[in-house]
Amino acid sequence: MSAVLPPALVLMGPTASGKSALAMRLATALPVEIVSVDSAQVYRGMDIGTAKPTAGERRAVPHHLIDIIDPTEAYSAARFREDALRLMNEIHARGRIPLLVGGTMLYLKALREGLSDLPQADPAIRAEIDREAAARGWPALHAELAHVDPQTAARLKPNDAQRIQRALEVYRLTGRPMSALVGSRETAPPFRLIEAALVPGDRAVLHARIARRFDDMLKAGLVEELRALRERYPLHAGLPSMRCVGYRQAWLHLEGEYDAAEMRDRGIFATRQLAKRQLTWLRAMRDLAIFDCLAPDMGERVLRFYLRALGQ
């Protein structure tokens, strides 16, 4: 049955692996429209720290799921799946091919496997968890989560407040670990996903790229961008947007907790940790074609892979 499904190309990889540049290159050879798989690029005004495509690139190739909500709002994997499937159908109806590009692996997992009907948020339980966190700290709640849902706890940092809260909330509401619920209702998308991943052959080179890119973001005005956003929107440090890598460190710098040097070091370290988590997700995924993002002929190899898969 999969042979009759329309194709959709997927290009994943850790931060700084060159996904966006390769996507633009692929768009010169294939009739694609790009669908962002990035939980930070959805936010309006957060341009520098999310490495959004430029205005010129967005004029040259249609891009979707970028700049769709304010940084005061939240976005979820379930909403991504709904939005992405709608867009993929629209792109296919235009006679073009969706090219899903990004590094938010939870979004890709939601697209590939579907999401179970998780319970709605419960304000009372959330308030209870918040009180416990204020008294004991998020690392203590992370340890509690590790007892009841070790699979979810293993992929969360001990101070990832939003996700720890949600996982504990789901457990307290249902008596079941969230890892047993997410993806339990398998619903494959009505597309033939042709998946490629960019993975560095030398992790040290990726780390050097990350450092250069973070320095470039600082030079481009990351701190000034955040200062302007704080003036425009009623932001606070607990918002999902302000927990994005780079913005979190810039926020603490503006609050006087970090000087410029410490902000830079912590931002680079956090980005390296993000890349590590992304690579862990990729290693666990099946049916991915892996390409060394540092190889000089990487672009040609990925293009040939997609062309063969498309029967061209």
Short mmCIF file of C-alpha atoms in Angstrom, two decimals:
data_model
loop_
_atom_site.label_atom_id
_atom_site.label_comp_id
_atom_site.label_asym_id
_atom_site.label_seq_id
_atom_site.Cartn_x
_atom_site.Cartn_y
_atom_site.Cartn_z
CA MET A 1 0.00 0.00 0.00
CA SER A 2 2.86 2.40 0.80
CA ALA A 3 3.85 2.51 -2.90
CA VAL A 4 0.65 4.38 -3.78
CA LEU A 5 1.02 6.98 -1.04
CA PRO A 6 2.31 10.40 -2.07
CA PRO A 7 5.94 11.06 -1.08
CA ALA A 8 7.17 13.43 1.58
CA LEU A 9 10.87 14.07 2.10
CA VAL A 10 12.27 14.36 5.63
CA LEU A 11 15.64 15.93 6.47
CA MET A 12 16.62 15.72 10.12
CA GLY A 13 19.81 16.30 12.05
CA PRO A 14 21.32 18.01 15.07
CA THR A 15 21.69 21.76 15.32
CA ALA A 16 24.45 23.23 13.12
CA SER A 17 24.54 20.17 10.86
CA GLY A 18 23.63 22.21 7.75
CA LYS A 19 20.00 21.17 7.29
CA SER A 20 18.68 24.57 6.23
CA ALA A 21 21.40 25.24 3.67
CA LEU A 22 20.96 21.76 2.21
CA ALA A 23 17.18 22.21 2.04
CA MET A 24 17.65 25.37 -0.04
CA ARG A 25 20.02 23.48 -2.32
CA LEU A 26 17.57 20.61 -2.72
CA ALA A 27 14.87 23.12 -3.64
CA THR A 28 16.84 24.07 -6.76
CA ALA A 29 16.63 20.47 -7.99
CA LEU A 30 13.28 19.24 -6.65
CA PRO A 31 9.75 20.74 -6.70
CA VAL A 32 9.54 21.08 -2.93
CA GLU A 33 7.99 23.34 -0.31
CA ILE A 34 9.70 23.35 3.08
CA VAL A 35 7.82 22.53 6.29
CA SER A 36 9.80 23.49 9.38
CA VAL A 37 10.14 20.82 12.08
CA ASP A 38 11.47 23.26 14.67
CA SER A 39 9.81 24.09 17.98
CA ALA A 40 11.60 27.47 18.21
CA GLN A 41 11.06 28.82 14.70
CA VAL A 42 7.31 28.92 15.29
CA TYR A 43 7.76 32.08 17.40
CA ARG A 44 7.42 35.51 15.82
CA GLY A 45 10.30 37.88 16.47
CA MET A 46 12.69 35.15 17.58
CA ASP A 47 14.81 35.24 14.45
CA ILE A 48 18.47 35.40 15.36
CA GLY A 49 18.59 32.73 18.05
CA THR A 50 16.53 30.25 16.01
CA ALA A 51 18.58 30.63 12.81
CA LYS A 52 15.45 31.22 10.75
CA PRO A 53 15.75 31.28 6.96
CA THR A 54 16.24 34.78 5.62
CA ALA A 55 13.50 36.79 3.95
CA GLY A 56 15.20 36.16 0.62
CA GLU A 57 15.26 32.41 1.17
CA ARG A 58 11.60 32.43 2.14
CA ARG A 59 10.75 34.37 -1.03
CA ALA A 60 12.71 31.90 -3.14
CA VAL A 61 11.20 28.76 -1.63
CA PRO A 62 7.89 28.50 0.25
CA HIS A 63 8.46 27.85 3.96
CA HIS A 64 5.75 26.79 6.41
CA LEU A 65 5.31 26.66 10.22
CA ILE A 66 7.59 29.63 10.77
CA ASP A 67 6.38 32.78 12.61
CA ILE A 68 2.96 31.36 13.42
CA ILE A 69 2.57 32.26 17.13
CA ASP A 70 3.70 34.96 19.55
CA PRO A 71 6.40 34.09 22.10
CA THR A 72 3.77 34.35 24.86
CA GLU A 73 1.97 31.30 23.42
CA ALA A 74 2.69 27.57 23.54
CA TYR A 75 2.93 25.03 20.73
CA SER A 76 2.71 21.25 21.05
CA ALA A 77 3.68 18.10 19.20
CA ALA A 78 -0.01 17.35 18.70
CA ARG A 79 -0.63 20.74 17.11
CA PHE A 80 2.46 20.30 14.95
CA ARG A 81 1.17 16.99 13.65
CA GLU A 82 -2.20 18.49 12.79
CA ASP A 83 -0.64 21.52 11.10
CA ALA A 84 2.01 19.51 9.26
CA LEU A 85 -0.46 16.98 7.85
CA ARG A 86 -2.75 19.76 6.63
CA LEU A 87 0.15 21.52 4.94
CA MET A 88 1.51 18.31 3.43
CA ASN A 89 -1.87 17.63 1.84
CA GLU A 90 -2.07 21.19 0.50
CA ILE A 91 1.45 20.99 -0.93
CA HIS A 92 0.67 17.65 -2.58
CA ALA A 93 -2.54 19.12 -4.04
CA ARG A 94 -0.39 21.83 -5.67
CA GLY A 95 1.61 19.12 -7.41
CA ARG A 96 4.65 19.67 -5.22
CA ILE A 97 6.51 17.62 -2.62
CA PRO A 98 6.66 18.43 1.11
CA LEU A 99 10.21 18.65 2.49
CA LEU A 100 10.14 18.48 6.29
CA VAL A 101 13.31 19.99 7.74
CA GLY A 102 14.38 20.41 11.34
CA GLY A 103 15.72 19.01 14.57
CA THR A 104 12.73 18.77 16.92
CA MET A 105 12.65 15.01 17.13
CA LEU A 106 9.50 14.80 19.24
CA TYR A 107 7.62 16.50 16.40
CA LEU A 108 8.91 13.95 13.90
CA LYS A 109 7.98 11.12 16.26
CA ALA A 110 4.45 12.54 16.55
CA LEU A 111 4.18 12.75 12.77
CA ARG A 112 5.47 9.23 12.20
CA GLU A 113 3.62 7.41 14.97
CA GLY A 114 0.70 9.56 15.99
CA LEU A 115 -0.15 10.64 19.52
CA SER A 116 -2.44 8.98 21.99
CA ASP A 117 -5.31 10.87 23.54
CA LEU A 118 -3.40 12.28 26.50
CA PRO A 119 -5.54 13.86 29.20
CA GLN A 120 -6.20 17.58 29.15
CA ALA A 121 -4.25 19.79 31.53
CA ASP A 122 -5.57 19.82 35.08
CA PRO A 123 -4.97 23.22 36.76
CA ALA A 124 -5.27 21.80 40.28
CA ILE A 125 -2.70 19.07 39.72
CA ARG A 126 -0.38 21.50 37.95
CA ALA A 127 -0.62 23.91 40.87
CA GLU A 128 0.15 21.05 43.26
CA ILE A 129 3.23 20.07 41.22
CA ASP A 130 4.35 23.71 41.09
CA ARG A 131 4.10 23.93 44.89
CA GLU A 132 6.14 20.77 45.27
CA ALA A 133 8.75 22.12 42.86
CA ALA A 134 8.98 25.37 44.81
CA ALA A 135 9.56 23.42 48.02
CA ARG A 136 11.79 20.59 46.76
CA GLY A 137 13.16 21.73 43.40
CA TRP A 138 12.63 20.33 39.90
CA PRO A 139 15.53 17.83 40.19
CA ALA A 140 13.67 16.15 43.06
CA LEU A 141 10.52 15.88 40.93
CA HIS A 142 12.65 14.57 38.06
CA ALA A 143 13.85 11.83 40.44
CA GLU A 144 10.23 11.07 41.33
CA LEU A 145 9.38 10.83 37.64
CA ALA A 146 12.28 8.41 37.15
CA HIS A 147 10.55 6.00 39.57
CA VAL A 148 7.17 6.04 37.81
CA ASP A 149 8.21 6.73 34.20
CA PRO A 150 11.93 6.00 33.71
CA GLN A 151 11.68 6.15 29.91
CA THR A 152 10.36 9.71 29.89
CA ALA A 153 12.68 10.82 32.70
CA ALA A 154 15.71 9.51 30.81
CA ARG A 155 15.19 11.98 27.96
CA LEU A 156 14.48 15.01 30.19
CA LYS A 157 16.96 17.25 31.96
CA PRO A 158 16.45 17.44 35.75
CA ASN A 159 15.31 21.08 35.54
CA ASP A 160 13.11 20.78 32.43
CA ALA A 161 10.16 22.15 34.39
CA GLN A 162 7.52 22.17 31.65
CA ARG A 163 8.02 18.56 30.52
CA ILE A 164 8.56 17.13 34.00
CA GLN A 165 5.35 18.81 35.12
CA ARG A 166 3.39 17.41 32.18
CA ALA A 167 4.75 13.87 32.62
CA LEU A 168 3.91 13.84 36.34
CA GLU A 169 0.50 15.36 35.62
CA VAL A 170 -0.29 12.59 33.11
CA TYR A 171 0.81 9.91 35.59
CA ARG A 172 -1.24 11.37 38.43
CA LEU A 173 -4.31 11.70 36.21
CA THR A 174 -4.15 8.27 34.56
CA GLY A 175 -1.97 6.12 36.79
CA ARG A 176 0.05 5.23 33.69
CA PRO A 177 3.44 6.57 32.52
CA MET A 178 3.28 9.03 29.64
CA SER A 179 5.79 6.88 27.72
CA ALA A 180 3.18 4.12 27.63
CA LEU A 181 0.56 6.49 26.24
CA VAL A 182 2.45 8.62 23.69
CA GLY A 183 2.39 6.85 20.38
CA SER A 184 0.28 4.00 21.73
CA ARG A 185 -2.39 4.78 19.15
CA GLU A 186 -0.26 4.28 16.08
CA THR A 187 -1.51 6.36 13.18
CA ALA A 188 0.90 6.47 10.30
CA PRO A 189 0.61 9.59 8.14
CA PRO A 190 -0.96 9.13 4.70
CA PHE A 191 2.41 9.78 3.04
CA ARG A 192 5.45 7.75 2.10
CA LEU A 193 8.11 9.32 4.29
CA ILE A 194 11.56 9.32 2.67
CA GLU A 195 13.81 10.06 5.60
CA ALA A 196 17.42 11.24 5.69
CA ALA A 197 19.50 12.37 8.65
CA LEU A 198 22.68 14.45 8.76
CA VAL A 199 25.06 13.10 11.41
CA PRO A 200 28.62 14.39 11.95
CA GLY A 201 31.47 11.96 11.39
CA ASP A 202 33.51 13.99 13.87
CA ARG A 203 31.66 15.34 16.89
CA ALA A 204 34.46 17.83 17.63
CA VAL A 205 33.91 19.54 14.28
CA LEU A 206 30.20 19.90 15.03
CA HIS A 207 31.08 21.42 18.40
CA ALA A 208 33.32 23.95 16.67
CA ARG A 209 30.48 24.80 14.28
CA ILE A 210 28.14 25.28 17.24
CA ALA A 211 30.55 27.70 18.90
CA ARG A 212 31.02 29.72 15.71
CA ARG A 213 27.29 29.89 15.11
CA PHE A 214 26.54 31.01 18.65
CA ASP A 215 29.21 33.71 18.36
CA ASP A 216 27.64 34.81 15.09
CA MET A 217 24.24 35.03 16.78
CA LEU A 218 25.67 37.22 19.52
CA LYS A 219 27.32 39.49 16.96
CA ALA A 220 24.05 39.67 15.01
CA GLY A 221 22.27 40.98 18.12
CA LEU A 222 20.72 38.05 19.98
CA VAL A 223 20.70 39.94 23.30
CA GLU A 224 19.29 43.08 21.67
CA GLU A 225 16.60 40.99 19.97
CA LEU A 226 15.55 39.54 23.31
CA ARG A 227 15.59 42.98 24.96
CA ALA A 228 13.20 44.24 22.25
CA LEU A 229 10.93 41.20 22.68
CA ARG A 230 10.74 41.84 26.44
CA GLU A 231 9.59 45.38 25.71
CA ARG A 232 7.00 44.22 23.18
CA TYR A 233 5.50 41.20 24.96
CA PRO A 234 4.69 40.34 28.60
CA LEU A 235 7.36 37.64 28.76
CA HIS A 236 8.64 35.68 31.73
CA ALA A 237 11.39 33.11 32.13
CA GLY A 238 8.97 30.19 32.48
CA LEU A 239 7.49 30.48 28.99
CA PRO A 240 8.41 27.71 26.53
CA SER A 241 9.77 30.33 24.14
CA MET A 242 12.12 31.72 26.75
CA ARG A 243 13.43 28.27 27.57
CA CYS A 244 14.78 27.89 24.04
CA VAL A 245 18.54 27.47 23.92
CA GLY A 246 20.24 30.84 23.57
CA TYR A 247 17.25 32.85 24.74
CA ARG A 248 17.39 31.23 28.18
CA GLN A 249 21.03 32.26 28.61
CA ALA A 250 20.42 35.74 27.16
CA TRP A 251 17.50 36.19 29.58
CA LEU A 252 19.68 35.42 32.58
CA HIS A 253 22.31 37.81 31.22
CA LEU A 254 19.73 40.60 31.01
CA GLU A 255 18.64 39.74 34.56
CA GLY A 256 22.23 40.21 35.70
CA GLU A 257 22.88 36.56 36.61
CA TYR A 258 25.47 36.00 33.86
CA ASP A 259 28.07 38.34 32.48
CA ALA A 260 28.62 38.30 28.71
CA ALA A 261 31.40 35.69 28.87
CA GLU A 262 29.41 33.29 31.03
CA MET A 263 26.33 33.75 28.83
CA ARG A 264 28.41 32.77 25.80
CA ASP A 265 29.94 29.73 27.49
CA ARG A 266 26.63 28.51 28.86
CA GLY A 267 24.88 29.10 25.54
CA ILE A 268 27.46 27.06 23.65
CA PHE A 269 27.35 24.29 26.25
CA ALA A 270 23.53 24.16 26.15
CA THR A 271 23.60 23.98 22.35
CA ARG A 272 26.07 21.11 22.48
CA GLN A 273 23.78 19.30 24.94
CA LEU A 274 20.85 19.87 22.58
CA ALA A 275 22.84 18.36 19.71
CA LYS A 276 23.70 15.37 21.88
CA ARG A 277 20.02 14.75 22.68
CA GLN A 278 19.10 15.10 18.99
CA LEU A 279 21.73 12.53 18.01
CA THR A 280 20.42 10.16 20.67
CA TRP A 281 16.93 10.40 19.15
CA LEU A 282 18.30 9.80 15.66
CA ARG A 283 20.23 6.69 16.72
CA ALA A 284 16.99 5.21 18.07
CA MET A 285 15.04 5.79 14.85
CA ARG A 286 14.68 3.07 12.24
CA ASP A 287 14.54 3.47 8.45
CA LEU A 288 16.73 6.55 8.35
CA ALA A 289 19.34 7.05 5.65
CA ILE A 290 22.37 8.50 7.46
CA PHE A 291 24.74 10.97 5.79
CA ASP A 292 27.90 12.52 7.20
CA CYS A 293 27.12 16.24 7.31
CA LEU A 294 30.87 16.99 7.18
CA ALA A 295 31.49 15.13 3.91
CA PRO A 296 32.29 17.48 1.01
CA ASP A 297 29.88 15.64 -1.31
CA MET A 298 27.10 15.36 1.29
CA GLY A 299 24.67 17.46 -0.76
CA GLU A 300 25.06 15.36 -3.89
CA ARG A 301 24.66 12.15 -1.91
CA VAL A 302 21.44 13.29 -0.26
CA LEU A 303 20.01 14.53 -3.55
CA ARG A 304 20.80 11.21 -5.25
CA PHE A 305 19.14 9.35 -2.38
CA TYR A 306 15.94 11.37 -2.71
CA LEU A 307 15.92 11.09 -6.51
CA ARG A 308 16.26 7.29 -6.34
CA ALA A 309 13.49 7.09 -3.74
CA LEU A 310 11.26 9.23 -5.94
CA GLY A 311 12.01 6.97 -8.94
CA GLN A 312 13.84 9.69 -10.85
#
